[in-house]
Coordinates of C-alpha atoms and ligand atoms in Angstrom, one line a residue:
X1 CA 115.3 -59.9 -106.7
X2 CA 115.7 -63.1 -104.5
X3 CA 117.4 -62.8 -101.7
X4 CA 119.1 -66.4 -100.8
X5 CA 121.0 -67.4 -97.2
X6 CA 122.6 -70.5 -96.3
X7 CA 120.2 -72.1 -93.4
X8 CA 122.8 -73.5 -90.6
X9 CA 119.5 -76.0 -90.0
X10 CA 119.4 -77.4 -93.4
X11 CA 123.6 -76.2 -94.4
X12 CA 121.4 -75.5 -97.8
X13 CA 121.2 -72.2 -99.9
X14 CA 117.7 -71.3 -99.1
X15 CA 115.1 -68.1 -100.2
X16 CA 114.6 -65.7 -96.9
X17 CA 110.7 -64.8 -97.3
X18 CA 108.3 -64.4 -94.5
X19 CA 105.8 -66.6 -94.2
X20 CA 103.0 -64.6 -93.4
X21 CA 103.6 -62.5 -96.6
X22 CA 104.0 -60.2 -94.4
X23 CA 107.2 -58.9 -92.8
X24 CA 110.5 -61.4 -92.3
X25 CA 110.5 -61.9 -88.0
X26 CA 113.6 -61.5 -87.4
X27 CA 115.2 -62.7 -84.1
X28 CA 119.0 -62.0 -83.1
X29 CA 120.4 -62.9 -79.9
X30 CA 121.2 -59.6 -78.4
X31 CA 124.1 -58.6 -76.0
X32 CA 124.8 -59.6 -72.1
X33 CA 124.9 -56.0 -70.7
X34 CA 127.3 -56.3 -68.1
X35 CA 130.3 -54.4 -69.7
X36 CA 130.9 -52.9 -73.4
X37 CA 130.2 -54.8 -76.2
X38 CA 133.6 -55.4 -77.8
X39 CA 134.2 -55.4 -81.8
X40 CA 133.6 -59.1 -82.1
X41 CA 130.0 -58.6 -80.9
X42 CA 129.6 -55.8 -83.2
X43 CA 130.7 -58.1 -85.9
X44 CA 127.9 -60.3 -85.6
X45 CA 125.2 -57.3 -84.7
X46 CA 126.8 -55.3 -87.8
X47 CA 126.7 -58.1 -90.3
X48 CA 123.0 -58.9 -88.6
X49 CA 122.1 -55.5 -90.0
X50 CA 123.4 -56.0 -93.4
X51 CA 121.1 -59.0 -93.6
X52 CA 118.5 -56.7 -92.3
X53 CA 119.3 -53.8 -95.0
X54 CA 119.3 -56.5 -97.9
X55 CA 115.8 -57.6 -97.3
X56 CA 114.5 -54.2 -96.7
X57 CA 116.3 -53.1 -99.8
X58 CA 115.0 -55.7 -101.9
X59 CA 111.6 -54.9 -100.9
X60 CA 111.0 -57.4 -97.9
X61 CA 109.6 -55.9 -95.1
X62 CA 110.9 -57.0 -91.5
X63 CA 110.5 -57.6 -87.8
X64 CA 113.2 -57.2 -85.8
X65 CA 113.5 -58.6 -82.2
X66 CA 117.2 -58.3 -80.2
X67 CA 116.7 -58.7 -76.6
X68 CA 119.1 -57.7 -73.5
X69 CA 120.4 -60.0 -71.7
X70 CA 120.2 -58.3 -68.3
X71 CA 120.0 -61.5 -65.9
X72 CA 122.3 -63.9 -65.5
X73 CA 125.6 -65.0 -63.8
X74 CA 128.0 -62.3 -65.0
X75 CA 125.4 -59.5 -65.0
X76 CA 124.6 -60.4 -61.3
X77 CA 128.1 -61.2 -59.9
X78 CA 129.6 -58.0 -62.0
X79 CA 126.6 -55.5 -60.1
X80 CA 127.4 -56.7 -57.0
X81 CA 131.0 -56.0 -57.6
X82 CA 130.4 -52.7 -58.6
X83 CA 128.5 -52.2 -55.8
X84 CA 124.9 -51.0 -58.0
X85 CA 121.7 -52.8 -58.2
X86 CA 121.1 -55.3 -61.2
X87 CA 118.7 -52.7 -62.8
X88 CA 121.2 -50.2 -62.6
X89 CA 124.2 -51.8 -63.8
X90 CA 122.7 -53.1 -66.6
X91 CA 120.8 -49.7 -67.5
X92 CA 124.3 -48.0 -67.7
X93 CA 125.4 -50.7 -69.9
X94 CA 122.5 -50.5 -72.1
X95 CA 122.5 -47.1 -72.4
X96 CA 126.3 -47.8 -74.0
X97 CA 125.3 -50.6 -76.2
X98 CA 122.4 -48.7 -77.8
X99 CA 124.9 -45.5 -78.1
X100 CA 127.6 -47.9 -79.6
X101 CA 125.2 -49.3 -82.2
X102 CA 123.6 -46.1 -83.3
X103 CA 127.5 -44.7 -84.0
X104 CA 128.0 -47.9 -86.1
X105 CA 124.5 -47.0 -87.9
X106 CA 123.1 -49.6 -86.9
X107 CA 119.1 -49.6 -87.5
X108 CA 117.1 -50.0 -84.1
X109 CA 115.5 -53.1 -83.9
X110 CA 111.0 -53.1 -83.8
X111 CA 111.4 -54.7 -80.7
X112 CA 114.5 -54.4 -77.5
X113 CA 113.2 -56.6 -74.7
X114 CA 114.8 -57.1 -71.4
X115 CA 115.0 -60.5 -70.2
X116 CA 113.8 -59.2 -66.6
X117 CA 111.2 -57.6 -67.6
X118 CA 110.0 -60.8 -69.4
X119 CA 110.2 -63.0 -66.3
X120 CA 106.3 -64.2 -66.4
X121 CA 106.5 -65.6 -70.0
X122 CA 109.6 -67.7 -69.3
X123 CA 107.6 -69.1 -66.3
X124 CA 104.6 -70.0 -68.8
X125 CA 107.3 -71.4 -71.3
X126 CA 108.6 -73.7 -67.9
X127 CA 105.5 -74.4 -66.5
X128 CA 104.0 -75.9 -70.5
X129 CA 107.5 -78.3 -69.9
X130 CA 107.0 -79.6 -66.9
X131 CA 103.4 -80.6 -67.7
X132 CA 104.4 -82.0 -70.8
X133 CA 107.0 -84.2 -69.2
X134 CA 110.1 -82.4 -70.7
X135 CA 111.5 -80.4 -68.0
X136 CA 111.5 -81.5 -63.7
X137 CA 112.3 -80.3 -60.7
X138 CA 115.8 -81.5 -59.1
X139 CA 117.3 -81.6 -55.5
X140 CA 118.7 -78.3 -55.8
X141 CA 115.6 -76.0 -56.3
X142 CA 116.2 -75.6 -60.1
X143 CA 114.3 -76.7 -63.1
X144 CA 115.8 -78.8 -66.1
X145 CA 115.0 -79.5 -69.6
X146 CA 115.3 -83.7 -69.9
X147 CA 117.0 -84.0 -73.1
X148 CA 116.2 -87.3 -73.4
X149 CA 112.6 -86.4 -74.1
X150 CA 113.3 -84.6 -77.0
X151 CA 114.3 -87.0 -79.9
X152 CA 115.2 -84.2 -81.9
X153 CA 118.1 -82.6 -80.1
X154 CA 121.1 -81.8 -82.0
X155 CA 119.8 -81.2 -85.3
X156 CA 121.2 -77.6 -85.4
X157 CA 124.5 -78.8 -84.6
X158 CA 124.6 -82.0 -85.9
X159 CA 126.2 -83.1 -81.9
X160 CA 124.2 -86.4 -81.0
X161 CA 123.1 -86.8 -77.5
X162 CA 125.9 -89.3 -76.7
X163 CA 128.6 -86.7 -78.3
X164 CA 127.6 -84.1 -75.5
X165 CA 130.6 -84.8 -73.5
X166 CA 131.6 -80.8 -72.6
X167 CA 132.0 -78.0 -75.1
X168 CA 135.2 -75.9 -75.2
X169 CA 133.8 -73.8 -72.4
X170 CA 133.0 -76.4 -70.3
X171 CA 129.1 -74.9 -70.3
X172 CA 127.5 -78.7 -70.1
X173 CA 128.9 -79.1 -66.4
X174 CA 128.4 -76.4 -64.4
X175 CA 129.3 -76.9 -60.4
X176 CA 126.6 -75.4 -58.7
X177 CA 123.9 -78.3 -61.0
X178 CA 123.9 -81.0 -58.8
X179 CA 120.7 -81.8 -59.4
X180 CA 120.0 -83.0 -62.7
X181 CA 119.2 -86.6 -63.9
X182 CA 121.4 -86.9 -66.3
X183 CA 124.8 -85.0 -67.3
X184 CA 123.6 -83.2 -70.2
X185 CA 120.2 -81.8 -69.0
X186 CA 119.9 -77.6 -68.9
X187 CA 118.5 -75.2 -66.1
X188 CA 115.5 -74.0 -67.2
X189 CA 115.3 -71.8 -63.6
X190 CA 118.0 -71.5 -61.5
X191 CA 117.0 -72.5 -57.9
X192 CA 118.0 -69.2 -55.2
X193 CA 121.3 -69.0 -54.2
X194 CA 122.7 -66.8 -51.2
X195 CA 125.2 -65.3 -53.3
X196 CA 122.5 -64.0 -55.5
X197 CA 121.1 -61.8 -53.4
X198 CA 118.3 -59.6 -53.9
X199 CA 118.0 -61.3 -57.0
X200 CA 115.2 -63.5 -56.8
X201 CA 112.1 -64.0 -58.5
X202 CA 108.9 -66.2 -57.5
X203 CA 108.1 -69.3 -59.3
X204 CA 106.2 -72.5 -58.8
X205 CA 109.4 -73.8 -58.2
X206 CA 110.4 -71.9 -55.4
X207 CA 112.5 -68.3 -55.6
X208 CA 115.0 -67.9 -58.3
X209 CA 115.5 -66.7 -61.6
X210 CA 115.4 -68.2 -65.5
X211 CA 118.5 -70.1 -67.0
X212 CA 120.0 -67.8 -70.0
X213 CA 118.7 -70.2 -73.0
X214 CA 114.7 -70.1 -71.7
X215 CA 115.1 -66.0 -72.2
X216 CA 115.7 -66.4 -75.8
X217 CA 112.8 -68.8 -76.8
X218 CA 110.4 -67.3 -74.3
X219 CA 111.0 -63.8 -75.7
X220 CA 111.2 -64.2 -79.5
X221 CA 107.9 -66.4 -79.7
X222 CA 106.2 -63.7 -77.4
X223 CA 106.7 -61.1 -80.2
X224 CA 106.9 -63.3 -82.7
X225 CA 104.7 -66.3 -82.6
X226 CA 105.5 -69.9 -82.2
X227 CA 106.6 -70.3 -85.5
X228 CA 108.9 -67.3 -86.9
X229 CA 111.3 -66.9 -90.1
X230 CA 114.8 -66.5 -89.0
X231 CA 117.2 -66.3 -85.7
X232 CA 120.9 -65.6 -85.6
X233 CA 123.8 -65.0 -83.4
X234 CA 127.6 -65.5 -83.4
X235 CA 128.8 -69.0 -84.5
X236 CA 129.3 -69.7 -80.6
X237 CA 125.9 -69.7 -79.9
X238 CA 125.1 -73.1 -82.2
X239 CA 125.7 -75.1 -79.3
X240 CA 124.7 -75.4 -76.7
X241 CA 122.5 -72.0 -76.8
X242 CA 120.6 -72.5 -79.9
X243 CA 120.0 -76.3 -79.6
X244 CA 118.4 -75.7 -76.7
X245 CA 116.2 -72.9 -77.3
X246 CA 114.8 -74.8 -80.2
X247 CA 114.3 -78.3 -77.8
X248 CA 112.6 -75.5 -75.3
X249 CA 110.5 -73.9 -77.7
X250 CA 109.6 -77.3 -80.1
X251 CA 109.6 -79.3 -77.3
X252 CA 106.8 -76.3 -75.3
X253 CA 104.4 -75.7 -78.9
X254 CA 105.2 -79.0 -80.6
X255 CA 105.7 -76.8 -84.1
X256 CA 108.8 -75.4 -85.5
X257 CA 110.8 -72.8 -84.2
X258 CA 112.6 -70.7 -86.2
X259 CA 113.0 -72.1 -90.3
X260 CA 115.7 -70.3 -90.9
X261 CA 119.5 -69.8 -89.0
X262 CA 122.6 -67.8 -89.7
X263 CA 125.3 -67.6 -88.1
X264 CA 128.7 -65.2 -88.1
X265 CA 131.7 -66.7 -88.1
X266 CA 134.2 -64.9 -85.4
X267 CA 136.4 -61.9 -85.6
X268 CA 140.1 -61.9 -84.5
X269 CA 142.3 -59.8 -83.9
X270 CA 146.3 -59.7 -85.6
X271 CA 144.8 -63.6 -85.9
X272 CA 144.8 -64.3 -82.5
X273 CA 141.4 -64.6 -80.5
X274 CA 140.3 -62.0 -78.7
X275 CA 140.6 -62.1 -74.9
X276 CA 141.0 -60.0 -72.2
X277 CA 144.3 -61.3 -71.0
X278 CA 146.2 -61.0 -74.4
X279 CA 145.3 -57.2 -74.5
X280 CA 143.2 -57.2 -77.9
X281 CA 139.9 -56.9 -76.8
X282 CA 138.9 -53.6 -78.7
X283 CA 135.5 -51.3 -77.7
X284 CA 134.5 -49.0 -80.1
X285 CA 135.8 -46.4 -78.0
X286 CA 139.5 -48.1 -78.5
X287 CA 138.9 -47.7 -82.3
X288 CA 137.8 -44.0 -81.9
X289 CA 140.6 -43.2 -79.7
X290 CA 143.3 -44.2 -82.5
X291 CA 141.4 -41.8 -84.7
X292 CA 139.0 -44.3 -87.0
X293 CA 135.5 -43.7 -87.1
X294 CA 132.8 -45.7 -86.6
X295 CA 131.6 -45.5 -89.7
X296 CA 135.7 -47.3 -91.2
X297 CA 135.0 -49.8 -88.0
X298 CA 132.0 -51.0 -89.9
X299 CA 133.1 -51.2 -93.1
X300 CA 135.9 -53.7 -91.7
X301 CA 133.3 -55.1 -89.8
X302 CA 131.2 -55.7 -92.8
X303 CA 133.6 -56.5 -95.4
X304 CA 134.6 -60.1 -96.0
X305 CA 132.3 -63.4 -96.0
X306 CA 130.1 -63.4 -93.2
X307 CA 130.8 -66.8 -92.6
X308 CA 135.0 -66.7 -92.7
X309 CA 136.9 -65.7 -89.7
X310 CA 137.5 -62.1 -90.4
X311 CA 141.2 -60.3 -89.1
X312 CA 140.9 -57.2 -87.3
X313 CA 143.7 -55.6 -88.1
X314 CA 145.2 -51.7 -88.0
X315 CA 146.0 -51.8 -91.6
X316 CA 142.4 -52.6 -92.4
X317 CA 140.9 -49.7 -91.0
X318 CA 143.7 -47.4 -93.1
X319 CA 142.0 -49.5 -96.1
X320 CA 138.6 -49.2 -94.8
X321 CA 139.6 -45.4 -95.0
X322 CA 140.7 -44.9 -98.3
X323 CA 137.5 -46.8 -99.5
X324 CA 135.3 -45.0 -98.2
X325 CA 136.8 -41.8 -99.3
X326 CA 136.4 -43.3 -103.0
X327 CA 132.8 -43.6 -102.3
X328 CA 132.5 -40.4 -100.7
X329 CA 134.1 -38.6 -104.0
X330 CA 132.2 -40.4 -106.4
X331 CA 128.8 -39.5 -104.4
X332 CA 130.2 -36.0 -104.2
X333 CA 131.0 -35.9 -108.1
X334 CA 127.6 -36.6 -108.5
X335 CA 125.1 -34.3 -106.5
X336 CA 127.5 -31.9 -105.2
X337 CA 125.0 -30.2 -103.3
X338 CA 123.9 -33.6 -100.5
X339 CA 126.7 -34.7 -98.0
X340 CA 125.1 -37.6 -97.2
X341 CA 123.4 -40.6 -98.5
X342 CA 119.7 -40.4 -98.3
X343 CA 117.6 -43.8 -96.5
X344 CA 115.0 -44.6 -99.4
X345 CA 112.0 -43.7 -98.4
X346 CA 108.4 -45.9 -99.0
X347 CA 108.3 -49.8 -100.0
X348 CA 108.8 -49.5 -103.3
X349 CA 111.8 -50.8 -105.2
X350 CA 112.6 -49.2 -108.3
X351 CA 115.5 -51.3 -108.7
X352 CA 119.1 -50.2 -109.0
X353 CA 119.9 -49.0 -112.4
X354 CA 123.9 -50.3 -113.0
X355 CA 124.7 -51.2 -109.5
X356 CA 122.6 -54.1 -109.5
X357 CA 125.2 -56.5 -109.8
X358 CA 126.1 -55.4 -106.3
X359 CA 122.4 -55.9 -104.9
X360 CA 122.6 -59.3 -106.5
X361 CA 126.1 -60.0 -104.3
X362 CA 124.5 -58.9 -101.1
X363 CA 121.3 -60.6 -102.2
X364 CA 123.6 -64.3 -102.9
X365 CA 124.7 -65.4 -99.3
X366 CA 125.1 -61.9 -98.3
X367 CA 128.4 -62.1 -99.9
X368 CA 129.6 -58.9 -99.2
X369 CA 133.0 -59.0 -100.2
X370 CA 131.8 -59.4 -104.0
X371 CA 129.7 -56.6 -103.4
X372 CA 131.9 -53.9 -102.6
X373 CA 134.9 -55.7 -105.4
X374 CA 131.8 -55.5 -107.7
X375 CA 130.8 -51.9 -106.4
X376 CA 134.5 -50.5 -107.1
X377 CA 134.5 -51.9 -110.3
X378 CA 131.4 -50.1 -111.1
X379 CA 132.6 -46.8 -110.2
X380 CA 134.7 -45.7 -113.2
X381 CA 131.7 -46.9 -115.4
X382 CA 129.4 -44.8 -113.9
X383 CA 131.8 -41.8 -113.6
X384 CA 132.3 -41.7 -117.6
X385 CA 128.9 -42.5 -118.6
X386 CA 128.1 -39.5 -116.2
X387 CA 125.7 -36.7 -118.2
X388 CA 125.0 -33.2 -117.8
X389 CA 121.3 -34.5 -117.7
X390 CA 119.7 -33.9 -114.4
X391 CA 117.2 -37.7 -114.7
X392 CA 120.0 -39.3 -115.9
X393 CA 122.3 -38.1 -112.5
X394 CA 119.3 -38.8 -110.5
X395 CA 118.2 -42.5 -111.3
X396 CA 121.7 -43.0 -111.3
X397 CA 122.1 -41.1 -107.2
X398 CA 118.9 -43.3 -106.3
X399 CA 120.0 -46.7 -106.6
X400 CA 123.7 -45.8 -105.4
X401 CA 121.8 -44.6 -102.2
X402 CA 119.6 -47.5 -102.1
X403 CA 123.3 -49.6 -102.3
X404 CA 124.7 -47.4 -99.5
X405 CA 121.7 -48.4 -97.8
X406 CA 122.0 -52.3 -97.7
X407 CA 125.7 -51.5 -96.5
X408 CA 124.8 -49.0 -93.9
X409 CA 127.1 -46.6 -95.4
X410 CA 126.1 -42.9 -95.1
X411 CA 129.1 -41.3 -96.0
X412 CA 128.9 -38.3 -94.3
X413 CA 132.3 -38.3 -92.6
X414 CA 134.4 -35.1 -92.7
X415 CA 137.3 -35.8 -95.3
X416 CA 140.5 -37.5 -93.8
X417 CA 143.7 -36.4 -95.4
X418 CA 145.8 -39.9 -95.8
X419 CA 149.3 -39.5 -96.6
X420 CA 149.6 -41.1 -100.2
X421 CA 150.4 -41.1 -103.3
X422 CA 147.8 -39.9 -106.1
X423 CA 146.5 -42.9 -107.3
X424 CA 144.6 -42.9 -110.3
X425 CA 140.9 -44.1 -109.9
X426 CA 141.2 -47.0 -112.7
X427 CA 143.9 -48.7 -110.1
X428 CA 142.5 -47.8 -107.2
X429 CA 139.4 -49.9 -108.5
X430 CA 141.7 -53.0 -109.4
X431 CA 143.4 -52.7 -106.2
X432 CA 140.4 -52.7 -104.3
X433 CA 138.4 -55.0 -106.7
X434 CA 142.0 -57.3 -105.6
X435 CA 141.6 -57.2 -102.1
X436 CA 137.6 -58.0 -102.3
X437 CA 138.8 -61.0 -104.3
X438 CA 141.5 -62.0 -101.4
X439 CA 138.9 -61.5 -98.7
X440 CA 136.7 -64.3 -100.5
X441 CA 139.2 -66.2 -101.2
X442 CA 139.4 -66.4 -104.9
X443 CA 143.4 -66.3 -104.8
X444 CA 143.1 -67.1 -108.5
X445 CA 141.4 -63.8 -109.3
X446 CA 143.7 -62.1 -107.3
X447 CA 146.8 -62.8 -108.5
X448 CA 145.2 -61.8 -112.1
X449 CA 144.5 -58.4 -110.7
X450 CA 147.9 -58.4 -109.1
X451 CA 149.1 -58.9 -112.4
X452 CA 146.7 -56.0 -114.1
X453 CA 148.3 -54.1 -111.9
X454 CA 151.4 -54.8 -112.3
X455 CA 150.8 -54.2 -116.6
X456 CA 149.3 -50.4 -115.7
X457 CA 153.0 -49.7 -113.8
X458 CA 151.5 -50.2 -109.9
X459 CA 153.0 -52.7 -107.2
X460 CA 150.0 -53.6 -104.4
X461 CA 151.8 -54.8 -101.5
X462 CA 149.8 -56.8 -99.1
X463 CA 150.4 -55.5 -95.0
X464 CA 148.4 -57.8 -93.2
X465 CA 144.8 -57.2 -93.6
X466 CA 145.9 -53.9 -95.7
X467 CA 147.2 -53.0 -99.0
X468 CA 149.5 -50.3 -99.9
X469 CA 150.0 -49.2 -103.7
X470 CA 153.2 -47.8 -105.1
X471 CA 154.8 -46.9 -108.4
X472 CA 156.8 -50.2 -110.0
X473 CA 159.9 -47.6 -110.5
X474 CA 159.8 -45.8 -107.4
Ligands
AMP501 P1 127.3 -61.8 -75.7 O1 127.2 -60.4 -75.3 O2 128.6 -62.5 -75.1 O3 126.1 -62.6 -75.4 O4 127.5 -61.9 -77.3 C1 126.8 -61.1 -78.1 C2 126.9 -61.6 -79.6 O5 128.3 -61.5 -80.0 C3 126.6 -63.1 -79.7 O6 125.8 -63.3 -80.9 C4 128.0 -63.8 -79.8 O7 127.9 -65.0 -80.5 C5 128.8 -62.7 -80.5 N1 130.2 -62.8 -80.4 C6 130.9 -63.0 -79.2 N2 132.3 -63.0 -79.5 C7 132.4 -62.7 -80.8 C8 133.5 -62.6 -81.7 N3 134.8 -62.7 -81.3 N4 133.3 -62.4 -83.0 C9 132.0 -62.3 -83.5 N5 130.9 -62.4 -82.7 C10 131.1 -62.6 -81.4
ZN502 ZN1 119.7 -66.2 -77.5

């Protein structure tokens, strides 16, 4: 089975392969460990893993690089404030990432380099720019990229040079940069400052340490070559992050980057963005705390087009709950003796029997949300065609593991009791197949099912992100 992505680069449909014939390298930018990641990160690292799980399920090995972000501005003035050295602030904060992503069963990438540790190869990356005429020296001590030596600049984006005016964060003019030529130039290596401590590395340039883009392109070509197959991170990263890591790295080799980009769209939260000052900024540990699990987080999380802002809501985890409590008594209904789905094991595909219409979903865009409609249609099918005969139960177990795989789904939660109404399985299929179709956006398809509903005696009533289902007399 192909598996096709749209390439942010090209905005085209394209096949993910890797070019060596190998394994897919896979690049993500990973988290700046200076706090907990919140459930907007884990949007983009969960959905990062479903792209992951689809190639691996459809038989494509991969390569997976996320580095730590464990140098910077925040990470520096943050372990001063909390009175710890850098190493140690951000080890605590590692240590809570990497325990956060393993709840959310999240596979480990090949390859978790720190940005500190990986000092020397950004200096090499610098050092190839500056004799190459694309990066200089300025008043201040620091080094910056000349964007006016790389004709190519913007074509992630699409922003032209003369667009570059400020981005919503105001990242293009930073204060302390005095020293650039021109506006729109990027630190390569920040020059020493006294409010940076102890935090200083050697350089041909004089003490300092490496701007935040450098890290990415420094690191992903050191374990994955000049030239790799994909990179991703959260839509915010486009600009100015990923533009410049490709002028860095393009403008250092003089070959192509990375061929192929995706990008997460962001999560909100009750439709508002999530900040700090409006109260909604939600760790895992918030979610657990309400009594979800990581395991209904991530199905919210993965649920929905990658590429649409999702809506974080309560009601969506209560949703999130019931589905996965479907899946759970399917899987039980059919080997009653295995509480949780089992990772395939070896490269070879055998395919997946009936659910392969939901492969082919994930495998189209990563479109998720016809996946799981598709995957809750299926269940009723499956359930009456189910046999006494043991080969029969067994192909049919395989490929719904190796479906729960590409998801990330193990379904080995204890049972949740929700306060409900029996609902039969047929509409609990509709209703979900319904809310699958809402989350894509196919409003015609919905109402349809609405109406289905409606015919079989059920109201759905939409609250929020949720549904609720209840008996047209009652
Ligand atoms: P950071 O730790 O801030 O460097 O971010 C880690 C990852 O999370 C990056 O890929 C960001 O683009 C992504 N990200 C940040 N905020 C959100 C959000 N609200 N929704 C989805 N992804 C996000
Ligand atoms: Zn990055």
């Amino acid at each position: 089975m192909d598996f096709l992505l749209q390439n942010t680069l090209s905005g085209l449909k394209e096949k993910v392969f890797p070019a060596d014939g190998e394994a897919l390298r896979f690049y993500c930018c990973g988290p700046t460990v200076y706090g907990p990641a919140h459930i907007g990160n884990f949007r983009t690292f969960t959905i990062q893993d479903l792209f992951r799980r689809t190639a691996e399920a459809v038989g494509i090995r991969t390569c997976h690089v996320r580095n730590l972000t464990d140098v910077d501005d925040k990470t520096i003035r943050e372990s001063q404030k909390a009175g710890l050295s850098l190493k140690e602030f951000t080890d605590q904060w590692t240590r809570r990432f990497e325990a956060d992503c393993k709840a959310l069963n999240l596979l480990e990438p090949h390859h978790s380099p720190s940005a500190v540790l990986h000092i020397p190869q950004q200096i090499e990356l610098i050092q190839r720019l500056v004799d190459k005429g694309l990066a200089y020296k300025g008043q201040d001590g620091s080094v910056y990229f000349r964007i006016s030596a790389f004709p190519d600049y913007g074509k992630l984006s699409g922003l032209c040079r003369e667009g570059l005016v400020c981005n919503a964060d105001g990242r293009l003019h930073s204060e302390d940069e005095y020293g650039k030529e021109d506006y729109s130039d990027f630190a390569l290596w920040k020059g020493w400052k006294e409010e940076d401590g102890p935090n200083r590395w050697e350089s041909p340039w004089g003490p300092g340490r490496p701007g935040w883009h450098i890290e990415c392109s420094a690191m992903s070509m050191h374990y994955l070559g000049e030239s790799y197959d994909v990179h991703s991170g959260g839509v915010d990263l486009v600009f100015p992050h990923h533009e410049n890591e490709i002028a860095q790295s393009e403008g250092a080799t003089g070959k192509p980057f990375a061929r192929h980009w995706f990008h997460p769209t962001h999560l909100r939260v009750e439709g508002q963005k999530m900040s700090k000052s409006l109260g909604n900024l939600y760790t895992l540990d918030d979610i657990c705390a309400k009594g979800f699990s990581p395991e209904e987080l991530r199905y919210v999380l993965i649920s929905g087009h990658f590429r649409q802002p999702l809506n974080f809501t309560w009601d969506s985890l209560h949703a999130a709950r019931s589905a996965l409590q479907r899946l759970q008594k399917f899987r039980a209904k059919l080997c009653p003796n295995s509480s949780a789905v089992q990772d395939p094991v070896g490269e070879s595909v055998p395919g997946f029997g009936i659910w392969e219409p939901v492969m082919e979903s994930l495998a189209d865009d990563l479109n998720a949300a016809q996946a799981l409609g598709r995957l809750f249609t299926l269940l009723p099918q499956a359930e009456s065609s189910l046999s006494a005969d043991p080969a029969q139960r067994a192909t049919l177990l395989e490929g719904f593991d190796r479906v729960m795989f590409a998801f990330g789904l193990k379904l080995d939660a204890p049972a949740v009791q929700e306060v409900s109404v029996e609902v039969p399985e047929e509409v609990r299929a509709l209703a979900e197949e319904r809310w699958q179709a809402k989350q894509s956006r196919d409003w015609a398809k919905a109402d349809t099912l609405r109406g289905e509903l409606a015919s079989k005696g059920w109201i759905v009533k939409d609250a929020k992100d949720g549904y609720s289902l209840s008996h047209a007399a009652g």
